[in-house]
Short mmCIF file of C-alpha atoms in Angstrom, two decimals:
data_model
loop_
_atom_site.label_atom_id
_atom_site.label_comp_id
_atom_site.label_asym_id
_atom_site.label_seq_id
_atom_site.Cartn_x
_atom_site.Cartn_y
_atom_site.Cartn_z
CA MET A 1 -19.98 61.77 -17.86
CA ILE A 2 -22.09 60.38 -14.95
CA LYS A 3 -22.93 57.52 -17.57
CA TRP A 4 -19.36 56.47 -17.76
CA ILE A 5 -18.68 56.79 -14.16
CA ALA A 6 -21.76 54.27 -13.72
CA ILE A 7 -20.54 51.93 -16.21
CA ALA A 8 -16.84 51.95 -14.78
CA ILE A 9 -18.54 51.31 -11.23
CA LEU A 10 -20.66 48.74 -12.66
CA SER A 11 -17.70 47.14 -14.39
CA ILE A 12 -15.53 47.21 -11.12
CA GLY A 13 -18.63 45.27 -9.26
CA LEU A 14 -18.89 42.86 -12.04
CA ALA A 15 -15.05 41.95 -11.70
CA GLY A 16 -15.30 41.87 -8.14
CA THR A 17 -18.40 39.47 -8.09
CA ALA A 18 -16.27 37.44 -10.79
CA TYR A 19 -13.20 37.32 -8.57
CA TRP A 20 -15.58 36.58 -5.36
CA GLY A 21 -17.03 33.55 -7.46
CA PHE A 22 -13.47 32.22 -8.50
CA GLN A 23 -12.48 32.43 -5.00
CA GLN A 24 -15.55 30.28 -3.77
CA SER A 25 -15.12 28.00 -6.63
CA ASN A 26 -11.43 27.53 -5.55
CA GLN A 27 -12.45 27.21 -2.01
CA ARG A 28 -15.15 24.72 -2.47
CA GLU A 29 -12.81 22.59 -4.77
CA THR A 30 -10.14 22.49 -1.86
CA LEU A 31 -12.78 21.42 0.45
CA LEU A 32 -14.02 18.58 -1.81
CA ILE A 33 -10.50 17.54 -2.13
CA GLN A 34 -9.78 17.39 1.68
CA ASN A 35 -13.08 15.68 2.25
CA GLU A 36 -12.21 12.99 -0.50
CA ASN A 37 -8.86 12.67 0.93
CA ASN A 38 -10.22 12.15 4.45
CA TYR A 39 -12.90 9.58 3.43
CA GLN A 40 -10.43 7.57 1.44
CA ARG A 41 -8.08 7.48 4.43
CA ALA A 42 -10.93 6.46 6.88
CA PHE A 43 -12.31 3.73 4.34
CA HIS A 44 -8.69 2.00 3.72
CA ASP A 45 -8.12 2.25 7.44
CA LEU A 46 -11.53 0.35 7.94
CA THR A 47 -10.56 -2.28 5.52
CA TYR A 48 -7.12 -2.98 7.17
CA HIS A 49 -8.62 -2.89 10.58
CA LEU A 50 -11.27 -5.55 9.72
CA ASP A 51 -8.49 -7.66 8.14
CA LEU A 52 -6.66 -7.48 11.46
CA LEU A 53 -9.80 -8.05 13.52
CA TYR A 54 -10.65 -11.08 11.52
CA GLY A 55 -6.78 -12.41 11.97
CA LYS A 56 -6.99 -11.74 15.93
CA ILE A 57 -10.17 -13.25 16.42
CA GLY A 58 -8.84 -16.35 14.47
CA THR A 59 -5.52 -16.59 16.40
CA THR A 60 -7.58 -16.88 19.59
CA LEU A 61 -9.09 -20.03 18.45
CA ALA A 62 -5.43 -21.52 18.28
CA LEU A 63 -4.22 -20.03 21.52
CA ASN A 64 -3.00 -22.83 24.07
CA THR A 65 -2.65 -20.69 27.54
CA ASN A 66 -4.82 -18.24 29.15
CA GLU A 67 -1.88 -15.93 29.49
CA GLN A 68 -2.01 -15.07 25.89
CA LEU A 69 -5.71 -14.97 25.75
CA SER A 70 -6.36 -11.89 27.90
CA PRO A 71 -4.10 -9.63 25.95
CA GLN A 72 -5.36 -11.00 22.56
CA MET A 73 -8.89 -10.13 23.59
CA LEU A 74 -7.75 -6.45 24.56
CA GLU A 75 -6.06 -6.19 21.17
CA ILE A 76 -9.30 -7.21 19.47
CA TRP A 77 -11.36 -4.77 21.74
CA GLN A 78 -8.90 -1.89 20.58
CA LEU A 79 -9.35 -2.86 16.77
CA THR A 80 -13.09 -2.67 17.15
CA SER A 81 -12.79 0.67 18.50
CA ARG A 82 -10.50 1.82 15.83
CA ALA A 83 -12.90 0.26 13.18
CA GLN A 84 -16.09 2.13 14.60
CA THR A 85 -14.15 5.42 14.40
CA ASP A 86 -13.32 4.51 10.83
CA VAL A 87 -17.03 4.03 9.75
CA ASN A 88 -17.77 7.43 11.82
CA GLN A 89 -15.63 9.23 9.61
CA LEU A 90 -17.46 7.86 6.41
CA PRO A 91 -20.23 9.84 4.70
CA LEU A 92 -22.72 7.18 5.72
CA VAL A 93 -25.08 9.08 7.82
CA LEU A 94 -28.09 8.59 5.76
CA LEU A 95 -27.25 4.97 5.08
CA PRO A 96 -28.63 2.55 7.72
CA PHE A 97 -25.67 0.94 9.20
CA SER A 98 -26.58 0.16 12.60
CA LYS A 99 -26.37 -3.66 12.35
CA THR A 100 -22.61 -3.48 11.17
CA GLU A 101 -21.84 -0.95 14.09
CA GLY A 102 -23.84 -3.47 16.40
CA PHE A 103 -21.59 -6.30 15.02
CA LEU A 104 -18.47 -4.42 16.06
CA SER A 105 -20.08 -3.36 19.46
CA GLU A 106 -20.95 -7.10 20.04
CA ILE A 107 -17.25 -7.98 19.39
CA GLY A 108 -15.87 -5.09 21.50
CA ASP A 109 -18.03 -5.94 24.44
CA PHE A 110 -17.66 -9.57 24.32
CA THR A 111 -13.75 -9.33 24.20
CA TYR A 112 -13.33 -6.85 26.88
CA ASP A 113 -15.47 -8.71 29.51
CA VAL A 114 -13.41 -11.77 28.62
CA ALA A 115 -10.04 -9.91 28.96
CA VAL A 116 -10.86 -8.36 32.26
CA ARG A 117 -11.96 -11.39 34.18
CA ASN A 118 -9.63 -14.03 35.70
CA LEU A 119 -9.51 -16.77 33.19
CA ASP A 120 -8.00 -19.18 35.41
CA ASP A 121 -10.86 -19.32 37.58
CA GLU A 122 -13.32 -18.59 34.79
CA PRO A 123 -12.09 -20.09 31.50
CA LEU A 124 -13.63 -19.53 28.18
CA SER A 125 -16.60 -21.71 27.97
CA GLN A 126 -17.80 -23.68 25.22
CA GLU A 127 -20.89 -21.12 24.46
CA GLU A 128 -18.52 -18.35 24.31
CA THR A 129 -16.27 -20.47 22.00
CA GLU A 130 -19.07 -20.85 19.83
CA LYS A 131 -19.96 -17.30 19.61
CA LEU A 132 -16.42 -16.62 18.86
CA ASN A 133 -16.30 -18.80 16.07
CA GLY A 134 -19.66 -17.19 14.92
CA LEU A 135 -18.12 -13.63 15.25
CA TYR A 136 -14.98 -15.09 13.28
CA GLU A 137 -17.11 -16.01 10.38
CA ALA A 138 -19.01 -12.93 10.17
CA ALA A 139 -15.98 -10.72 10.15
CA ASP A 140 -14.67 -12.95 7.36
CA GLU A 141 -17.76 -12.10 5.34
CA ILE A 142 -17.51 -8.44 6.06
CA ARG A 143 -13.97 -8.21 5.25
CA GLN A 144 -14.23 -9.65 2.12
CA GLU A 145 -16.97 -7.46 1.11
CA LEU A 146 -14.94 -4.60 2.05
CA ARG A 147 -11.77 -5.77 -0.08
CA THR A 148 -14.49 -5.91 -2.95
CA ILE A 149 -15.42 -2.32 -2.49
CA GLN A 150 -11.69 -1.42 -2.05
CA HIS A 151 -10.82 -3.21 -5.47
CA GLU A 152 -13.76 -1.16 -7.03
CA VAL A 153 -12.97 2.05 -5.66
CA MET A 154 -9.24 1.76 -6.59
CA GLY A 155 -9.83 0.39 -10.02
CA LYS A 156 -12.53 2.43 -11.00
CA GLN A 157 -11.22 5.58 -9.18
CA LEU A 158 -14.71 5.91 -7.47
CA ARG A 159 -15.01 9.11 -5.23
CA TRP A 160 -16.80 9.29 -1.74
CA VAL A 161 -17.92 12.71 -2.40
CA ASP A 162 -20.23 11.17 -4.89
CA VAL A 163 -21.55 8.84 -2.14
CA GLU A 164 -22.96 11.82 -0.21
CA LEU A 165 -24.84 13.01 -3.41
CA ALA A 166 -26.14 9.31 -4.04
CA LEU A 167 -27.33 9.20 -0.22
CA THR A 168 -29.38 12.27 -0.63
CA ASP A 169 -30.71 11.55 -4.03
CA MET A 170 -34.24 9.78 -3.21
CA ASP A 171 -34.44 8.31 -6.83
CA PRO A 172 -34.91 4.57 -6.17
CA GLU A 173 -33.52 3.93 -9.55
CA SER A 174 -29.97 5.49 -9.00
CA GLU A 175 -27.03 3.47 -8.27
CA ASN A 176 -23.66 3.68 -6.53
CA PHE A 177 -21.25 0.65 -6.05
CA ILE A 178 -20.14 1.81 -2.69
CA VAL A 179 -23.54 2.40 -1.23
CA ASP A 180 -24.69 -1.04 -2.71
CA GLY A 181 -21.53 -2.66 -1.19
CA PHE A 182 -22.21 -1.05 2.28
CA THR A 183 -25.86 -2.41 2.08
CA THR A 184 -24.29 -5.84 1.55
CA ILE A 185 -22.13 -5.50 4.54
CA GLU A 186 -25.15 -4.29 6.61
CA ASP A 187 -26.79 -7.66 5.40
CA SER A 188 -24.05 -9.93 6.25
CA ALA A 189 -24.14 -8.34 9.99
CA SER A 190 -28.20 -8.76 10.39
CA ASN A 191 -27.58 -12.01 12.19
CA PHE A 192 -26.09 -10.25 15.23
CA THR A 193 -27.80 -8.55 18.01
CA GLU A 194 -27.39 -4.81 18.23
CA THR A 195 -25.59 -3.53 21.24
CA HIS A 196 -24.26 -0.18 22.35
CA PHE A 197 -20.70 0.32 22.31
CA GLN A 198 -19.41 1.34 25.95
CA ASN A 199 -16.51 3.43 25.91
CA LEU A 200 -14.35 1.58 28.59
CA SER A 201 -11.03 2.44 29.35
CA ALA A 202 -8.13 0.02 29.63
CA THR A 203 -4.62 -0.05 29.86
CA LEU A 204 -3.45 -1.38 26.29
CA PRO A 205 0.21 -2.26 25.43
CA GLN A 206 1.79 0.57 23.70
CA GLN A 207 4.11 0.04 20.60
CA HIS A 208 7.65 1.48 20.96
CA GLU A 209 8.08 4.42 18.77
CA ARG A 210 11.81 4.56 18.18
CA PHE A 211 12.70 5.51 14.39
CA SER A 212 16.41 5.61 15.78
CA PHE A 213 17.71 4.20 12.56
CA LEU A 214 16.53 7.53 10.69
CA THR A 215 19.50 9.66 9.76
CA GLY A 216 20.20 12.76 8.17
CA SER A 217 19.44 16.50 8.40
CA ASP A 218 15.81 17.77 8.19
CA VAL A 219 14.39 18.25 4.64
CA SER A 220 12.16 21.35 3.71
CA GLU A 221 8.73 21.07 2.00
CA VAL A 222 10.56 21.82 -1.34
CA GLU A 223 13.23 19.05 -0.67
CA ALA A 224 10.35 16.38 -0.10
CA ILE A 225 8.61 17.51 -3.32
CA ASP A 226 11.89 17.00 -5.11
CA ILE A 227 12.46 13.63 -3.55
CA ILE A 228 8.83 12.60 -4.69
CA ARG A 229 9.39 13.91 -8.04
CA LYS A 230 12.63 11.90 -8.34
CA GLN A 231 11.33 8.68 -6.85
CA PHE A 232 8.42 8.52 -9.53
CA ASP A 233 10.23 10.36 -12.44
CA LEU A 234 7.63 13.12 -12.35
CA ASN A 235 7.70 16.23 -14.56
CA GLU A 236 8.28 19.69 -12.91
CA ASP A 237 5.17 21.09 -13.95
CA LEU A 238 3.10 18.17 -12.23
CA ALA A 239 1.21 19.32 -9.21
CA ILE A 240 2.05 17.54 -6.12
CA ASP A 241 -0.06 18.04 -3.10
CA LEU A 242 1.95 17.89 0.14
CA GLN A 243 0.93 17.90 3.96
CA LYS A 244 3.20 18.12 7.08
CA SER A 245 2.26 16.00 9.98
CA GLY A 246 0.95 17.82 13.24
CA GLU A 247 3.10 18.97 15.92
CA GLY A 248 1.69 16.21 18.27
CA ALA A 249 2.83 13.40 15.72
CA GLN A 250 5.38 10.86 17.19
CA LEU A 251 7.37 11.29 13.94
CA GLN A 252 7.39 14.08 11.77
CA THR A 253 6.44 13.13 8.23
CA TYR A 254 5.43 14.81 4.89
CA SER A 255 2.38 13.17 3.25
CA GLY A 256 2.33 13.86 -0.65
CA SER A 257 -0.27 12.79 -3.38
CA PHE A 258 -0.20 13.25 -7.22
CA THR A 259 -2.09 12.36 -10.34
CA HIS A 260 -0.15 11.43 -13.33
CA ASP A 261 -2.16 9.90 -16.54
CA ASP A 262 -3.96 7.13 -14.92
CA HIS A 263 -1.73 6.79 -11.85
CA HIS A 264 -2.64 8.09 -8.57
CA GLY A 265 0.05 8.27 -6.25
CA TYR A 266 0.39 8.41 -2.43
CA VAL A 267 3.66 8.75 -0.44
CA GLU A 268 5.00 9.36 3.03
CA ILE A 269 8.46 10.97 3.89
CA SER A 270 10.22 11.22 6.97
CA GLU A 271 11.33 14.86 7.64
CA LYS A 272 14.42 13.68 9.02
CA GLY A 273 16.69 12.48 6.40
CA GLY A 274 13.82 12.60 3.70
CA HIS A 275 13.46 8.66 3.73
CA ILE A 276 10.56 7.31 2.06
CA LEU A 277 8.63 5.39 4.73
CA SER A 278 5.67 3.92 2.31
CA TYR A 279 3.94 4.78 -0.99
CA MET A 280 1.05 3.45 -2.97
CA ILE A 281 0.26 3.80 -6.71
CA ASN A 282 -3.43 3.14 -7.56
CA ARG A 283 -4.27 2.46 -11.21
CA ASP A 284 -6.14 -0.10 -13.49
CA PHE A 285 -4.32 -3.32 -13.71
CA GLN A 286 -4.24 -5.58 -16.93
CA GLU A 287 -3.88 -9.36 -17.15
CA ALA A 288 -0.97 -10.65 -15.30
CA ALA A 289 2.24 -10.89 -17.87
CA ILE A 290 4.65 -12.06 -15.18
CA SER A 291 5.17 -14.59 -12.61
CA LEU A 292 5.16 -14.42 -8.84
CA ASN A 293 8.72 -15.28 -8.71
CA ASP A 294 9.60 -12.55 -11.43
CA ALA A 295 7.89 -10.07 -9.50
CA GLN A 296 9.79 -11.14 -6.40
CA LYS A 297 13.16 -10.19 -7.88
CA LYS A 298 11.61 -6.65 -8.84
CA ALA A 299 10.53 -6.32 -5.23
CA GLU A 300 14.21 -7.40 -4.07
CA GLN A 301 15.76 -5.35 -6.56
CA LEU A 302 13.95 -2.23 -5.00
CA LEU A 303 15.22 -3.00 -1.49
CA GLU A 304 18.86 -2.97 -3.29
CA GLU A 305 18.11 0.56 -4.98
CA GLN A 306 17.02 1.78 -1.38
CA GLY A 307 20.26 0.36 0.39
CA LEU A 308 18.19 -1.95 2.72
CA ASP A 309 19.96 -5.59 2.53
CA GLN A 310 20.10 -8.18 4.75
CA PHE A 311 16.44 -9.38 4.25
CA ILE A 312 14.68 -12.55 3.71
CA ILE A 313 11.30 -12.99 2.08
CA MET A 314 8.65 -14.20 4.64
CA GLN A 315 5.55 -14.30 2.63
CA ALA A 316 4.73 -14.08 -0.80
CA SER A 317 1.01 -13.93 -2.02
CA GLN A 318 -0.86 -12.97 -5.24
CA PHE A 319 -4.03 -10.79 -5.20
CA GLU A 320 -5.60 -10.88 -8.74
CA GLN A 321 -3.02 -8.57 -10.91
CA VAL A 322 -0.97 -7.87 -7.82
CA GLY A 323 1.94 -9.73 -6.02
CA LEU A 324 2.44 -8.78 -2.22
CA PHE A 325 5.93 -9.58 -0.74
CA GLN A 326 6.78 -9.43 2.98
CA PHE A 327 10.49 -9.13 3.84
CA VAL A 328 11.99 -9.20 7.58
CA GLY A 329 15.52 -8.73 8.72
CA ASN A 330 17.82 -11.50 8.79
CA GLN A 331 21.04 -11.53 11.41
CA ASP A 332 22.85 -14.72 11.83
CA ASP A 333 20.05 -16.88 10.42
CA ILE A 334 17.56 -15.51 12.99
CA TRP A 335 14.67 -13.70 11.34
CA ILE A 336 14.18 -10.14 12.88
CA TYR A 337 10.29 -9.61 12.51
CA PRO A 338 10.21 -6.16 13.79
CA ASP A 339 12.30 -4.96 10.78
CA LYS A 340 9.56 -5.54 8.38
CA ILE A 341 8.98 -4.27 4.74
CA MET A 342 6.28 -4.74 2.50
CA VAL A 343 6.37 -4.45 -1.40
CA LYS A 344 3.86 -4.88 -3.94
CA VAL A 345 4.36 -5.40 -7.49
CA ALA A 346 1.87 -5.02 -10.55
CA LEU A 347 2.05 -8.28 -12.33
CA ASP A 348 1.24 -6.77 -15.75
CA THR A 349 4.05 -4.64 -16.07
CA GLY A 350 6.30 -5.35 -13.08
CA GLU A 351 5.96 -1.86 -11.62
CA ILE A 352 6.13 -1.38 -7.97
CA VAL A 353 2.55 -0.16 -6.97
CA GLY A 354 3.25 -0.41 -3.02
CA PHE A 355 6.15 -0.13 -0.69
CA SER A 356 6.12 0.18 3.29
CA ALA A 357 9.44 0.45 5.28
CA ALA A 358 8.02 2.48 8.52
CA ASP A 359 8.41 -0.79 10.65
CA PHE A 360 11.95 -1.17 9.72
CA TYR A 361 12.83 2.35 10.23
CA ARG A 362 11.00 2.24 13.50
CA ASN A 363 12.72 -0.66 14.99
CA HIS A 364 15.91 -1.50 13.28
CA ARG A 365 19.23 -1.34 15.37
CA ASP A 366 22.24 -3.43 15.87
CA ARG A 367 21.42 -6.28 18.23
CA GLU A 368 23.11 -8.41 20.56
CA LEU A 369 21.67 -12.04 19.93
CA SER A 370 22.04 -15.08 22.29
CA GLN A 371 21.56 -18.82 21.71
CA PRO A 372 18.38 -20.37 22.78
CA GLU A 373 18.20 -22.40 26.18
CA LEU A 374 15.41 -24.46 25.07
CA SER A 375 15.88 -27.22 22.22
CA LEU A 376 13.67 -27.16 19.51
CA GLU A 377 11.78 -30.43 20.72
CA GLU A 378 11.04 -28.68 24.03
CA ALA A 379 9.68 -25.74 22.22
CA GLU A 380 7.63 -28.00 20.21
CA GLU A 381 5.92 -29.44 23.14
CA LYS A 382 4.52 -25.89 24.15
CA VAL A 383 2.48 -25.74 20.81
CA ASN A 384 -1.27 -26.75 20.76
CA GLN A 385 -1.35 -30.29 19.92
CA SER A 386 -4.16 -29.73 17.53
CA LEU A 387 -1.82 -28.16 15.23
CA THR A 388 0.24 -30.05 12.51
CA ILE A 389 3.58 -28.63 12.26
CA GLU A 390 4.92 -27.84 9.01
CA ASP A 391 8.11 -25.73 9.45
CA TYR A 392 10.02 -23.62 11.76
CA HIS A 393 12.77 -20.80 12.28
CA LEU A 394 14.59 -18.81 15.02
CA ALA A 395 12.98 -15.50 15.26
CA ILE A 396 13.11 -12.19 17.01
CA VAL A 397 9.63 -10.90 17.78
CA GLU A 398 7.90 -8.31 20.12
CA ASP A 399 5.82 -9.56 22.90
CA ASN A 400 2.72 -7.31 24.30
CA GLU A 401 4.61 -4.86 26.16
CA GLY A 402 6.90 -4.27 22.97
CA ASN A 403 9.86 -6.26 24.27
CA GLU A 404 11.94 -8.23 21.60
CA VAL A 405 12.00 -11.91 22.37
CA LEU A 406 14.07 -14.67 20.94
CA THR A 407 11.64 -17.40 19.87
CA TYR A 408 11.09 -20.45 17.80
CA ALA A 409 8.59 -19.63 14.88
CA PHE A 410 6.58 -22.62 14.16
CA PHE A 411 4.05 -22.82 11.11
CA GLY A 412 1.31 -25.35 11.80
CA THR A 413 -2.15 -26.03 10.02
CA LEU A 414 -5.51 -26.59 11.75
CA ASN A 415 -8.50 -27.28 9.66
CA HIS A 416 -8.02 -25.11 6.75
CA ASP A 417 -5.94 -22.52 8.28
CA THR A 418 -2.24 -21.84 8.68
CA TYR A 419 -0.80 -20.60 11.92
CA ARG A 420 2.38 -19.15 12.98
CA ILE A 421 3.25 -19.70 16.64
CA PHE A 422 6.06 -18.08 18.43
CA ILE A 423 7.52 -19.78 21.63
CA ASP A 424 9.93 -18.20 23.69
CA ALA A 425 13.22 -19.98 23.22
CA ASN A 426 14.32 -19.54 26.78
CA THR A 427 11.07 -20.23 28.87
CA GLY A 428 8.51 -21.92 26.33
CA TYR A 429 6.09 -19.37 26.80
CA GLU A 430 3.66 -18.79 23.99
CA VAL A 431 4.51 -15.34 22.89
CA VAL A 432 2.35 -14.58 19.73
CA VAL A 433 -0.05 -16.67 17.61
CA GLU A 434 -0.92 -15.34 14.10
CA LEU A 435 -3.27 -16.48 11.57
CA LEU A 436 -1.69 -16.43 7.87
CA GLN A 437 -4.47 -15.84 5.39
CA ASP A 438 -4.10 -15.94 1.47
CA VAL A 439 -0.58 -16.61 1.61
CA GLU A 440 2.15 -18.93 -0.16
CA ASN A 441 4.74 -19.27 2.54
CA ASN A 442 8.54 -19.35 1.74
CA TRP A 443 9.19 -22.03 4.49
CA GLY A 444 12.51 -22.09 6.18
CA ASN A 445 14.06 -25.35 7.44
CA ARG A 446 11.66 -28.32 7.10
CA LEU A 447 11.34 -30.33 10.36
CA THR A 448 12.67 -33.93 10.10
CA ASP A 449 11.11 -37.09 11.78
#
């Protein structure tokens, strides 16, 4: 009898141990997934911020007024802070990365010092302009390497949690593409002096967060999952990981992710109305089988299906086997830049693999538009004479305070770069200057002699 009691107790103990082990395994797997999601987000944010940083530095070289230079420098300073935050969230503790962080600090310190001084009394010197050019070139090298890493991460479905293992592996023969890529980035930044980033405060322009165009009742988590299944035609038994934004978020959203065959999907949905704000599909892309023009038609068809009309194609570009299309609102032949939508189309199958309409839902509303007080010729005189003007159109854009301004948008070239310059159509003030990179522009009305 005692023997059987002992066996029963032992069996219960083994079962309990097995259950505990199962629970621990599940918890560990959940933790790995959470860490991987955080790493992926931080890396893609870093790549995005370096792209913006490169563009912002480039636009300062085309500015014609000191009034725009200070706000531009503050924006660059803010972007370097964000990029450093992204770096700190990646598993690179064991990887020497001080030179790249020093490079970001160099940009941050330099742009902040320029932004806070009186540029009328102490304008940008020739030495500072040369330094800005050097930072611009280095930023280009780093962003291109980040894009290469991003392509490999997405194409080969590499995991950041494996980077942690690779960094703790002391075997000199071990290889990891992500680690090798970041080592290359570190080498690219080695020409810049390491400085310590100062956590300086500044009053930075804040973007208006309206989202007044979102309509409908709040949707539940179950309803949000149903929206995702319907959008991507997913089976009922396919697992969808859904997370709700925190209480402090400016807009309450659901973030969902799923894996189906070789497709890895990420989607963001507004709680109010269940509108799809953005999504991205990661998969391997085969050789292009459709033209960029056919892909544009696919993108336009998607907008129609989403009930989004009155849009005009602003930019079309091809990155290997993917077409990227940027649309802006169109009201009375005036381009509404705040109402922007971006669509990515795979050129092998014509599948939509990326969609972002957050800017549209944030900014869209009925606008009362007026006629410009300045003529086209008067506005063109306000553009940097070093630029060769190629085209123009009337446009609504946001200034640094988030106020919408009626402008003339001029497309001009300088050296081998193309810029878009927005001149206030009423005052002649240089509102925004943007560097256009790797794009094929859909020009508006061509200027006449």
